[in-house]
Tab-separated table of C-alpha atoms and ligand atoms in Angstrom:
chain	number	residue	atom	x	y	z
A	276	UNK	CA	24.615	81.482	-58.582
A	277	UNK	CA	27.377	79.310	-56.547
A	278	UNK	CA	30.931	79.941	-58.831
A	279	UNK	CA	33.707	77.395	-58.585
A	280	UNK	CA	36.734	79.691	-58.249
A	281	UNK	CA	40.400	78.882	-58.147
A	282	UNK	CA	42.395	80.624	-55.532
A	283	UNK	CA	46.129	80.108	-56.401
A	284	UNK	CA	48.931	79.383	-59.046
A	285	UNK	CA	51.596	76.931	-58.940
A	286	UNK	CA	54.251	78.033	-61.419
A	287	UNK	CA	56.801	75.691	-63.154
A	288	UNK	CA	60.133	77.767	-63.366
A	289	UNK	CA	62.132	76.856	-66.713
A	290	UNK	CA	60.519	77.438	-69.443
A	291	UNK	CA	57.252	79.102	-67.893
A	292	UNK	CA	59.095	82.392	-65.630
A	293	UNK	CA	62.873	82.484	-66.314
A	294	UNK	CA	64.213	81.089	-69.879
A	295	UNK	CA	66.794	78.876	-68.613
A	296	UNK	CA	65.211	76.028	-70.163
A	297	UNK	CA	67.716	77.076	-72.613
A	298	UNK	CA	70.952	76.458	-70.951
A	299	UNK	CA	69.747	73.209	-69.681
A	300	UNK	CA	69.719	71.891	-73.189
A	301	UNK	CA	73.178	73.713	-73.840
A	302	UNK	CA	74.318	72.147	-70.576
A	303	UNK	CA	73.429	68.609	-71.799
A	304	UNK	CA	74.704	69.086	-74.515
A	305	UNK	CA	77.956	69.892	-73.868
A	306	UNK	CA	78.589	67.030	-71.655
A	307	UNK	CA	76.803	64.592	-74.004
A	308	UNK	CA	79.990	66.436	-77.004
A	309	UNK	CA	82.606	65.902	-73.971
A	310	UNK	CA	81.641	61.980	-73.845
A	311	UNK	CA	82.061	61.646	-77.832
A	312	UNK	CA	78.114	61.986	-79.213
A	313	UNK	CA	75.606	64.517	-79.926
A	314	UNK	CA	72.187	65.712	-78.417
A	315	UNK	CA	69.815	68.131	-80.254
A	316	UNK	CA	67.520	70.519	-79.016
A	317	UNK	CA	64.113	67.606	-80.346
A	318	UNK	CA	65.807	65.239	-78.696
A	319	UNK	CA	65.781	67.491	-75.579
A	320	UNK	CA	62.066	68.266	-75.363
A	321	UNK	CA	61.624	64.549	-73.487
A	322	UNK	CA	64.110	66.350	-70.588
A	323	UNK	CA	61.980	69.308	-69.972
A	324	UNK	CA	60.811	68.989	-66.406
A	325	UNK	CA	62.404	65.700	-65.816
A	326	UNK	CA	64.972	65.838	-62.960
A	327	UNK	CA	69.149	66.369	-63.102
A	328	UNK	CA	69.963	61.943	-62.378
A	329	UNK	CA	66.658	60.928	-64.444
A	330	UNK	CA	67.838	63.386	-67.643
A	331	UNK	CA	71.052	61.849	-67.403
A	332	UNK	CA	70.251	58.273	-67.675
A	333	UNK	CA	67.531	59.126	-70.752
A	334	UNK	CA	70.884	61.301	-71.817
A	335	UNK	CA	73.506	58.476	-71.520
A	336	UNK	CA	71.126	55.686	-73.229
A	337	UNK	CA	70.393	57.884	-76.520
A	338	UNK	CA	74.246	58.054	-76.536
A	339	UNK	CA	74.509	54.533	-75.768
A	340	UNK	CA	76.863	54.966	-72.720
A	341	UNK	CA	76.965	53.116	-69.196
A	342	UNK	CA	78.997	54.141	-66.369
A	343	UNK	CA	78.605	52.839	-62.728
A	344	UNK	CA	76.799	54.871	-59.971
A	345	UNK	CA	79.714	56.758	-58.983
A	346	UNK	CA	80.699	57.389	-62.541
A	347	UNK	CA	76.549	58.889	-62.921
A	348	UNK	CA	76.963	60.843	-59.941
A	349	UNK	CA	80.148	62.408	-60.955
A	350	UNK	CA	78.443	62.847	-64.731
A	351	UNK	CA	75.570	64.604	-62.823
A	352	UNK	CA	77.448	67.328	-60.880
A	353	UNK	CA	79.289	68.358	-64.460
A	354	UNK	CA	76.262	68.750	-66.193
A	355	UNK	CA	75.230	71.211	-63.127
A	356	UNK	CA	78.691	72.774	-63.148
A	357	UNK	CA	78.350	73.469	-66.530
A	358	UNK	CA	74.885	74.675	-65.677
A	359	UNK	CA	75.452	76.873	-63.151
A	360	UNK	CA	78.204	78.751	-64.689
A	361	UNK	CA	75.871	79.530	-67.759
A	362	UNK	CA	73.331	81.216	-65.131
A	363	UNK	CA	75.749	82.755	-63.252
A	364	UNK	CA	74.686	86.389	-64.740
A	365	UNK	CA	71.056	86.007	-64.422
A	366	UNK	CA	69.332	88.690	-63.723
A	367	UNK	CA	65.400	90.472	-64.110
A	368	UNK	CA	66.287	90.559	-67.678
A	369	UNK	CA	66.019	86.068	-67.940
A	370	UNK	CA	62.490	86.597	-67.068
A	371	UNK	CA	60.228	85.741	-69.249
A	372	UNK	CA	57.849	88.310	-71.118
A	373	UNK	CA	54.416	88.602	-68.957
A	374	UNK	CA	55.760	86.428	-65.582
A	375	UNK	CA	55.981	89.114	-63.239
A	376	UNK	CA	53.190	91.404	-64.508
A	377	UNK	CA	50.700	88.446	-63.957
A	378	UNK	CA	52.330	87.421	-60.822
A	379	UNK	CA	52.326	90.879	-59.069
A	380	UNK	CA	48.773	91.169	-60.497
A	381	UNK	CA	47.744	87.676	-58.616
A	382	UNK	CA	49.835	88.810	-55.245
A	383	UNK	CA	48.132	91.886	-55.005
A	384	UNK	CA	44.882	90.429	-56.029
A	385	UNK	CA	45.343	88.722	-53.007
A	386	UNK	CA	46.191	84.829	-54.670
A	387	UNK	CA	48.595	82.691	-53.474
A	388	UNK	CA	51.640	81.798	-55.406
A	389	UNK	CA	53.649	79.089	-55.464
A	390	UNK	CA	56.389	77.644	-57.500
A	391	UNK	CA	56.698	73.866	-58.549
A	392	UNK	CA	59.995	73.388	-60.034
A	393	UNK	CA	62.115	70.109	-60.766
A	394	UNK	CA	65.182	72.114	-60.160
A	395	UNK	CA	67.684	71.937	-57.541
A	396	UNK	CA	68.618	75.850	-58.694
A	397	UNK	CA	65.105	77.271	-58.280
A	398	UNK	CA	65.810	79.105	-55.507
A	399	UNK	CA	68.847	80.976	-56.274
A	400	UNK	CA	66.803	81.489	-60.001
A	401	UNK	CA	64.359	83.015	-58.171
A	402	UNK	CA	66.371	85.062	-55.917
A	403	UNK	CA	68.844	86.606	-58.902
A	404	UNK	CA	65.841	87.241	-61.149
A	405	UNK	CA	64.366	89.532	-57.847
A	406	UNK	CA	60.911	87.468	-57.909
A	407	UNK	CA	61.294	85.386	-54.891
A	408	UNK	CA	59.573	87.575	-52.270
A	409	UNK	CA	56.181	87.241	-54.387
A	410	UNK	CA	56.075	83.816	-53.521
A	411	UNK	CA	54.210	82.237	-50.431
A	412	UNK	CA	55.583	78.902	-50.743
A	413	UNK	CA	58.792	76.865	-52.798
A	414	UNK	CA	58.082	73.161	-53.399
A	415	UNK	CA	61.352	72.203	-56.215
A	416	UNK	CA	63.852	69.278	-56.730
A	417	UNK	CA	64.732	69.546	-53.147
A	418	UNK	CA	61.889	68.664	-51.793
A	419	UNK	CA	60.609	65.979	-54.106
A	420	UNK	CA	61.450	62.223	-54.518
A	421	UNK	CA	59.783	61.996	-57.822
A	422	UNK	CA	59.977	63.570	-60.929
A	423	UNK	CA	57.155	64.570	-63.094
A	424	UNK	CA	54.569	63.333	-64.593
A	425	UNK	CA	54.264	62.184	-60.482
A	426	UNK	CA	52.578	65.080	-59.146
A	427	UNK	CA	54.217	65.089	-56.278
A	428	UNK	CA	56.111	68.808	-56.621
A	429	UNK	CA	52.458	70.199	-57.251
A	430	UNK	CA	50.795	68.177	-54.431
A	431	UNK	CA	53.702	69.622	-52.380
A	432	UNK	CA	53.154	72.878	-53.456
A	433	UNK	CA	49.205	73.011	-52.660
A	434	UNK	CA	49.949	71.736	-49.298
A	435	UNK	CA	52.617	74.984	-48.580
A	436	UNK	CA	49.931	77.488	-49.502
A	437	UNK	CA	47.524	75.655	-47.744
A	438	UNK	CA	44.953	74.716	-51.058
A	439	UNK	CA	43.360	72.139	-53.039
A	440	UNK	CA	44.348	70.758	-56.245
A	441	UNK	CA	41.522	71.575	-57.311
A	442	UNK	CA	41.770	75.668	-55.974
A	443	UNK	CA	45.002	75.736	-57.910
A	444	UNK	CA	45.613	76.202	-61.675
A	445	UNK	CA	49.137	74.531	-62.619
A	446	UNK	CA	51.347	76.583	-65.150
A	447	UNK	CA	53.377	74.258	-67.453
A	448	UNK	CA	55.846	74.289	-70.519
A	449	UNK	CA	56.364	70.818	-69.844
A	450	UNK	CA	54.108	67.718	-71.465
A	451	UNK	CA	55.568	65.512	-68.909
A	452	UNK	CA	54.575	68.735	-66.097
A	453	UNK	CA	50.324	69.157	-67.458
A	454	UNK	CA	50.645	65.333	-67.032
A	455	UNK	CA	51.550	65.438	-63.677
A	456	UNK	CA	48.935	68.159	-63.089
A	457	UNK	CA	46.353	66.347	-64.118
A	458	UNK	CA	47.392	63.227	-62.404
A	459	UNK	CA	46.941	65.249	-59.181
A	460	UNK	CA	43.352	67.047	-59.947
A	461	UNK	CA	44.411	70.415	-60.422
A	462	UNK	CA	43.482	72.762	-63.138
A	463	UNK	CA	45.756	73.365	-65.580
A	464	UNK	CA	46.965	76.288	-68.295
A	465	UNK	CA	49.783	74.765	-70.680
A	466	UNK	CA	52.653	77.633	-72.097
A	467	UNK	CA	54.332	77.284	-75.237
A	468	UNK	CA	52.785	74.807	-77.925
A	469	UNK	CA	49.617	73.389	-78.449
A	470	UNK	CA	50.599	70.780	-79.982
A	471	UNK	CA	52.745	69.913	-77.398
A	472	UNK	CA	50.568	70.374	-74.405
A	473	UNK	CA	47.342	69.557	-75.904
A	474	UNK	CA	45.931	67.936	-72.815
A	475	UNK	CA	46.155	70.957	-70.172
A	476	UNK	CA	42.603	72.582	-69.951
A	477	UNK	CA	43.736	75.579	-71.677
A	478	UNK	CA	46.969	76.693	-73.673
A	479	UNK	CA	48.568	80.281	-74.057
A	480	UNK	CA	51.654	80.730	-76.366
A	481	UNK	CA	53.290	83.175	-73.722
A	482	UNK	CA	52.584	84.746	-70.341
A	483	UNK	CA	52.336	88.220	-71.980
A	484	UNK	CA	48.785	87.075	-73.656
A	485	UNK	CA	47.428	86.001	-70.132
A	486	UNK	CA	46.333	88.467	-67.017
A	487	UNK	CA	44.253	87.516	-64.176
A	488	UNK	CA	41.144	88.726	-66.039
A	489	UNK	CA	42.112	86.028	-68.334
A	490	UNK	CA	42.702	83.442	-65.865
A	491	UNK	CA	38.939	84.337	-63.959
A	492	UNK	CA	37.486	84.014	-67.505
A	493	UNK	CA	39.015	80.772	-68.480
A	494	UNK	CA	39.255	78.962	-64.569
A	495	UNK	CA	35.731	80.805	-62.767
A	496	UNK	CA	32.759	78.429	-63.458
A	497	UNK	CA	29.557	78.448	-61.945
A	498	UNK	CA	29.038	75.229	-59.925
A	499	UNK	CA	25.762	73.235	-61.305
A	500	UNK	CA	25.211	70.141	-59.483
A	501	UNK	CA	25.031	70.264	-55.743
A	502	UNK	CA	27.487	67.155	-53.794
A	503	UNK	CA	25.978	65.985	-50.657
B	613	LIG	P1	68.349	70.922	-61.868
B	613	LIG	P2	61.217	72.885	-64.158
B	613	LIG	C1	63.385	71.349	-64.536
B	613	LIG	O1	62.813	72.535	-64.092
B	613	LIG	C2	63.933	71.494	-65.953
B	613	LIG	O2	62.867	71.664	-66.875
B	613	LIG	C3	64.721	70.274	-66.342
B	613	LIG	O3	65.302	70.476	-67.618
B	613	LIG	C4	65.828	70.020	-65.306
B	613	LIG	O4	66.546	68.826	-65.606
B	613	LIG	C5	65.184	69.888	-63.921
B	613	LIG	O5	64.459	71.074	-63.627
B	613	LIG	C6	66.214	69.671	-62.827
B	613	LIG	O6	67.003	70.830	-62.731
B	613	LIG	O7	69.402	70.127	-62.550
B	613	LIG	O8	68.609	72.406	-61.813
B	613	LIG	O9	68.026	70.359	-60.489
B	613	LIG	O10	60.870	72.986	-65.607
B	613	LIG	O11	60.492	71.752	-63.428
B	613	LIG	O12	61.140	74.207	-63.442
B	614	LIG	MG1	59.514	73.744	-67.225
């Protein structure tokens, strides 16, 4: 019998390999307290995924704020000041529990890997946490026009390893990031809470329940009507 097998991984980064998803929130935060209101980590969930100028406007009309273009931009690069200098001792030990077992286990396995981040950091992320040589391609916030739920960072990313959407199973903590997946015809495995990412094909609460057996198990299906 024919089997329908996918043959890479597209990984979101915050939230899914490296728990920065964390000091984004703080990072908001603090510059929504520096501009006189307050931002909570519910209120934050909508940001997850969602680019640096996009975050800022949701971030600026919940505090009822509005400052010109120049005023944004400036807003912007202090939020990714403030940012940067809480990730500025990442290390291996910001990874999150199960990421790199399952990604050595899919590099040597002989899958390709590739990331599909919003973030203008992913790169130096990747390269302080000591995972960027497992990956065959990086599609991020540099290399995108639009944020999630476009699929655009995942289309992107298929097209660097040289796959279909539909050969590729998207990783996502993000609603906003299985939306986009689906939107672009890949298969999907949501991380974090059901509730939350209820329409990805499958859910895990954490990479540390999922190896590749699982992913064969869950994304390997035997193909039963013939296209001509
Ligand atoms: P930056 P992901 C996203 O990364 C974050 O979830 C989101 O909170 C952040 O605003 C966005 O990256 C842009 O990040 O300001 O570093 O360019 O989850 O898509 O890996
Ligand atoms: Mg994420």
């Amino acid at each position: 019998m024919e089997v329908n097998t996918f043959k890479g991984c597209i990984f979101d980064l915050d939230g899914v390999i490296v728990d920065t998803a964390h000091f984004h929130y703080l990072a908001w935060k603090k510059l929504a307290n520096q501009l006189g209101f307050d931002f909570n980590e519910s209120q934050n969930e909508a940001l997850k995924g969602v680019s640096r100028k996009e975050s800022l406007e949701y971030l600026l009309q919940l505090g009822g704020r509005q400052f010109s273009e120049e005023e944004k931009m400036t807003l912007a690069a202090r939020k990714n000041d403030h940012y940067v200098e809480m990730i500025s001792n990442l290390d291996e030990s910001a990874l999150l529990p199960g990421a790199k077992k399952l990604l050595l286990e899919l590099k040597s396995a002989g899958y390709k890997i590739a990331l599909g981040s919003a973030s203008k950091n992913a790169r130096p992320v990747l390269e302080s946490t000591g995972i960027l040589p497992l990956f065959d391609f990086i599609a991020d916030g540099n290399s995108t026009s639009k944020s999630k739920p476009d699929p655009e960072v995942f289309l992107i990313a298929a097209t660097g390893i040289q796959l279909l959407p539909s050969e590729c199973i998207v990783l996502e903590d993000a609603q906003k990031g299985i939306e986009a997946a689906i939107k672009g015809g890949f298969l999907s495995l949501g991380v974090g809470e059901k509730n939350a990412l209820e329409q990805a094909d499958h859910v895990v609460s954490s990479l540390e329940n999922v190896d590749l057996k699982t992913l064969q198990h869950l994304y390997n299906f035997p193909i039963t009507s013939t296209i001509s």
